[in-house]
Coordinates of C-alpha atoms in Angstrom, one line a residue:
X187 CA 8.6 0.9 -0.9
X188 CA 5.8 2.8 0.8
X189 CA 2.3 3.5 -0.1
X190 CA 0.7 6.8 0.8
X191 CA -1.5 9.4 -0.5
X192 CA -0.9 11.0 -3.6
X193 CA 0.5 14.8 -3.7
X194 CA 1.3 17.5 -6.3
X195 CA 4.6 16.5 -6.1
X196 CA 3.9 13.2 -7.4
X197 CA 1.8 15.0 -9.9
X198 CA 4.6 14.8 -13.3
X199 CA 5.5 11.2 -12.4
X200 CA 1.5 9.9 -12.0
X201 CA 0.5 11.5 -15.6
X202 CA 4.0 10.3 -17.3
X203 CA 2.6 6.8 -16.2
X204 CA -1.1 7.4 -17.2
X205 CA 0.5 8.6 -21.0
X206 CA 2.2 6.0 -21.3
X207 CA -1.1 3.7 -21.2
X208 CA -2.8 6.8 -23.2
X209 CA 0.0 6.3 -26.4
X210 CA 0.4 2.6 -26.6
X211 CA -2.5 0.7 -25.3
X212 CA -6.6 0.8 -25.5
X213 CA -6.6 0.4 -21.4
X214 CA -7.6 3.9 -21.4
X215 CA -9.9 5.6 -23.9
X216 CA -8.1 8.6 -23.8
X217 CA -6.6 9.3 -27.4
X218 CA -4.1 12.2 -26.8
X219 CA -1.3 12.7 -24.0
X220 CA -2.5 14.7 -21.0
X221 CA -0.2 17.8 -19.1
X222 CA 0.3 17.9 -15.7
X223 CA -2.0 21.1 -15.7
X224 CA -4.5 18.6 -17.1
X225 CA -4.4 16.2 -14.4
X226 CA -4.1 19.0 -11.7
X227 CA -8.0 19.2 -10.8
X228 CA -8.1 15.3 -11.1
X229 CA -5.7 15.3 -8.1
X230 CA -7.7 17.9 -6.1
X231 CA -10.4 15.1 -6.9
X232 CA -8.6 12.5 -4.9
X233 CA -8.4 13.9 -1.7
X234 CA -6.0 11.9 1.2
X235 CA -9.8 10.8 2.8
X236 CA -13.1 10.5 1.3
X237 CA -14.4 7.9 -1.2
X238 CA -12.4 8.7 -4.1
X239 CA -8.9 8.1 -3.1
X240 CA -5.5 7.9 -4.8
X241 CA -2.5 6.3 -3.7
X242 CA 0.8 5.8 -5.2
X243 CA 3.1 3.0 -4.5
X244 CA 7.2 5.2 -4.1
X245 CA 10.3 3.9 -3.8
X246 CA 13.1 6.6 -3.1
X247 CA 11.4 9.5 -4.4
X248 CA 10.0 7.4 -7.9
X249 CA 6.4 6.9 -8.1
X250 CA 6.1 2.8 -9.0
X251 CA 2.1 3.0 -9.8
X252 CA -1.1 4.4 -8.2
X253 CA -4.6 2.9 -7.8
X254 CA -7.4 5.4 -7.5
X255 CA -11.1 5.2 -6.7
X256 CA -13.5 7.6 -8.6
X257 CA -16.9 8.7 -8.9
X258 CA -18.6 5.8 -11.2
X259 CA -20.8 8.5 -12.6
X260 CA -22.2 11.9 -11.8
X261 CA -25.6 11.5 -10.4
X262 CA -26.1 11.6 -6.8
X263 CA -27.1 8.5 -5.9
X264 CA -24.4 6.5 -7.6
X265 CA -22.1 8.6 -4.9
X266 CA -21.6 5.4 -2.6
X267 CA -20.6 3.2 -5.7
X268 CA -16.7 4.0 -6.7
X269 CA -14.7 3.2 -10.1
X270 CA -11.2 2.0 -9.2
X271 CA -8.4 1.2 -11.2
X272 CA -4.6 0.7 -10.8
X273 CA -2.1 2.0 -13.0
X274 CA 1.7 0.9 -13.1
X275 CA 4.7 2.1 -14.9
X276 CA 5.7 0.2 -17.3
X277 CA 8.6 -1.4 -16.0
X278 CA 7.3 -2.6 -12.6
X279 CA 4.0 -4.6 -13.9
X280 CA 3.5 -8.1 -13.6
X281 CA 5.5 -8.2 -9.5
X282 CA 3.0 -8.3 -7.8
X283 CA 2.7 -4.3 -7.0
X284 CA -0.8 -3.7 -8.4
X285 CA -2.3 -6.2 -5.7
X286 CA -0.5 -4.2 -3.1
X287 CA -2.4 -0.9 -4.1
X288 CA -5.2 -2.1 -4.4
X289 CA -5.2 -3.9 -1.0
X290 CA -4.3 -0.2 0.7
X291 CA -7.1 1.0 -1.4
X292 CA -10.0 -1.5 -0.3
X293 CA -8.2 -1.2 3.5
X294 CA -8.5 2.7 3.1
X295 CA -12.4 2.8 1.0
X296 CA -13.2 0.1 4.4
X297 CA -13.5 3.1 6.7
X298 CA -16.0 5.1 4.2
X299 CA -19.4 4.9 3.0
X300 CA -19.1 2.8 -0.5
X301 CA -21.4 0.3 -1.2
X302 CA -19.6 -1.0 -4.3
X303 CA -16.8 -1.2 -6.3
X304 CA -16.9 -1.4 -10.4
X305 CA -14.0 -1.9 -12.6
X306 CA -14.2 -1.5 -16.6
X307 CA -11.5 -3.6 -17.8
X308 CA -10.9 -3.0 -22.1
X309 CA -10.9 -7.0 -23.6
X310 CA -8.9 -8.1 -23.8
X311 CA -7.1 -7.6 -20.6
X312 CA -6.5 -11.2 -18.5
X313 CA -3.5 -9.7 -16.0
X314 CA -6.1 -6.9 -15.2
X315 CA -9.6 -9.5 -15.1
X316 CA -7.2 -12.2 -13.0
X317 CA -6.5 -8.7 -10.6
X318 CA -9.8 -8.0 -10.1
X319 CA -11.2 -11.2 -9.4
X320 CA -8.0 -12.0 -6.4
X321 CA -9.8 -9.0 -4.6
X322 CA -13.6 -10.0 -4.9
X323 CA -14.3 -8.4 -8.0
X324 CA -17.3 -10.4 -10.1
X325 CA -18.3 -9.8 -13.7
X326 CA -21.6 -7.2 -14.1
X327 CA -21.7 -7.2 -18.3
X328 CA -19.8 -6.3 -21.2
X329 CA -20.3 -3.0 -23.0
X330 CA -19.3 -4.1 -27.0
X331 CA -17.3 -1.7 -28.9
X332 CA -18.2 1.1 -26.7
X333 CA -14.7 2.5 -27.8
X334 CA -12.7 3.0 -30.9
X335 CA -9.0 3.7 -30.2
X336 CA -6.3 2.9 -32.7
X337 CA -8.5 2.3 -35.9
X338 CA -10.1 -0.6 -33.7
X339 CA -13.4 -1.0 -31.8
X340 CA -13.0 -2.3 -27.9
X341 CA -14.9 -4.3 -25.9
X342 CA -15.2 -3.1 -22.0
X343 CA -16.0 -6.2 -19.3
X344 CA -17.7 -4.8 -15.9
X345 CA -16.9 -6.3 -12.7
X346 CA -18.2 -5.3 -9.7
X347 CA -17.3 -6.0 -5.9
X348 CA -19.4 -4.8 -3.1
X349 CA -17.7 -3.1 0.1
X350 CA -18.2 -3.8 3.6
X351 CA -19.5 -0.5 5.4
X352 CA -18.1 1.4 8.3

């Protein structure tokens, strides 16, 4: 297995795993399946250096899962805080693999000028919250019902980590 940047040809494999999460679960609040030309400028968001990173965990050509940093919001002086989150297909959760990203993600954000590092996690969610708090991650509030997803209203715990600078 290798972890590396994510690329355009990783593009159809990284949005087949983010649908999946999209159709069956409230992890995301996305309601409807995205197309790879949706995803394309989120890509060209995640550049292979910078503060808002993907990277994908492959194994002979298959992407396994990716964890990606993001802007938290908009505003320019949230730009040295960072969203992350880590994403795995369906089939490879619960081995150990989303740990793995995320240490090559911290490792990589290390080098760059974050400050912090929030994570929303939709309640409940304890694999995700036991995740979060193996790599520093402390809670920073709950936002209640904040998102209504399958006929049912979701809870959304923050947790926040802060990052050491270069």
């Amino acid at each position: 297995m290798q972890i590396r940047p994510g690329t355009e040809g990783h593009l159809k494999q990284l949005t087949d795993i983010y649908n999946h999460y999209v159709t069956t679960t409230p992890i995301t609040f996305d309601i409807e399946p995205l197309t790879v030309e949706d995803r394309r400028q989120w890509l060209a968001d995640h550049p292979a250096t910078g503060r808002h990173r993907l990277l994908v965990a492959e194994e002979a050509g298959t992407v396994l899962g990716y964890a990606t940093s993001s802007p938290l919001r908009p505003k320019r002086a949230y730009e040295t805080s960072v969203e992350t989150s880590v994403y795995l297909a369906p089939e490879h959760t619960g081995r150990g693999l989303g740990g793995l990203l995320y240490h090559a993600l911290f490792e990589a954000l290390a080098t760059e000028d974050v400050h912090r590092a929030y994570a929303g996690i939709t309640q409940p969610n304890e694999a995700s919250t036991r995740l979060h708090e193996r790599f520093g991650f402390r809670p920073a509030g709950v936002h209640h019902e904040v998102g209504r997803k399958f006929g049912t209203y979701w809870d959304v715990a923050w947790m926040e980590k802060p990052l050491r600078h270069p």
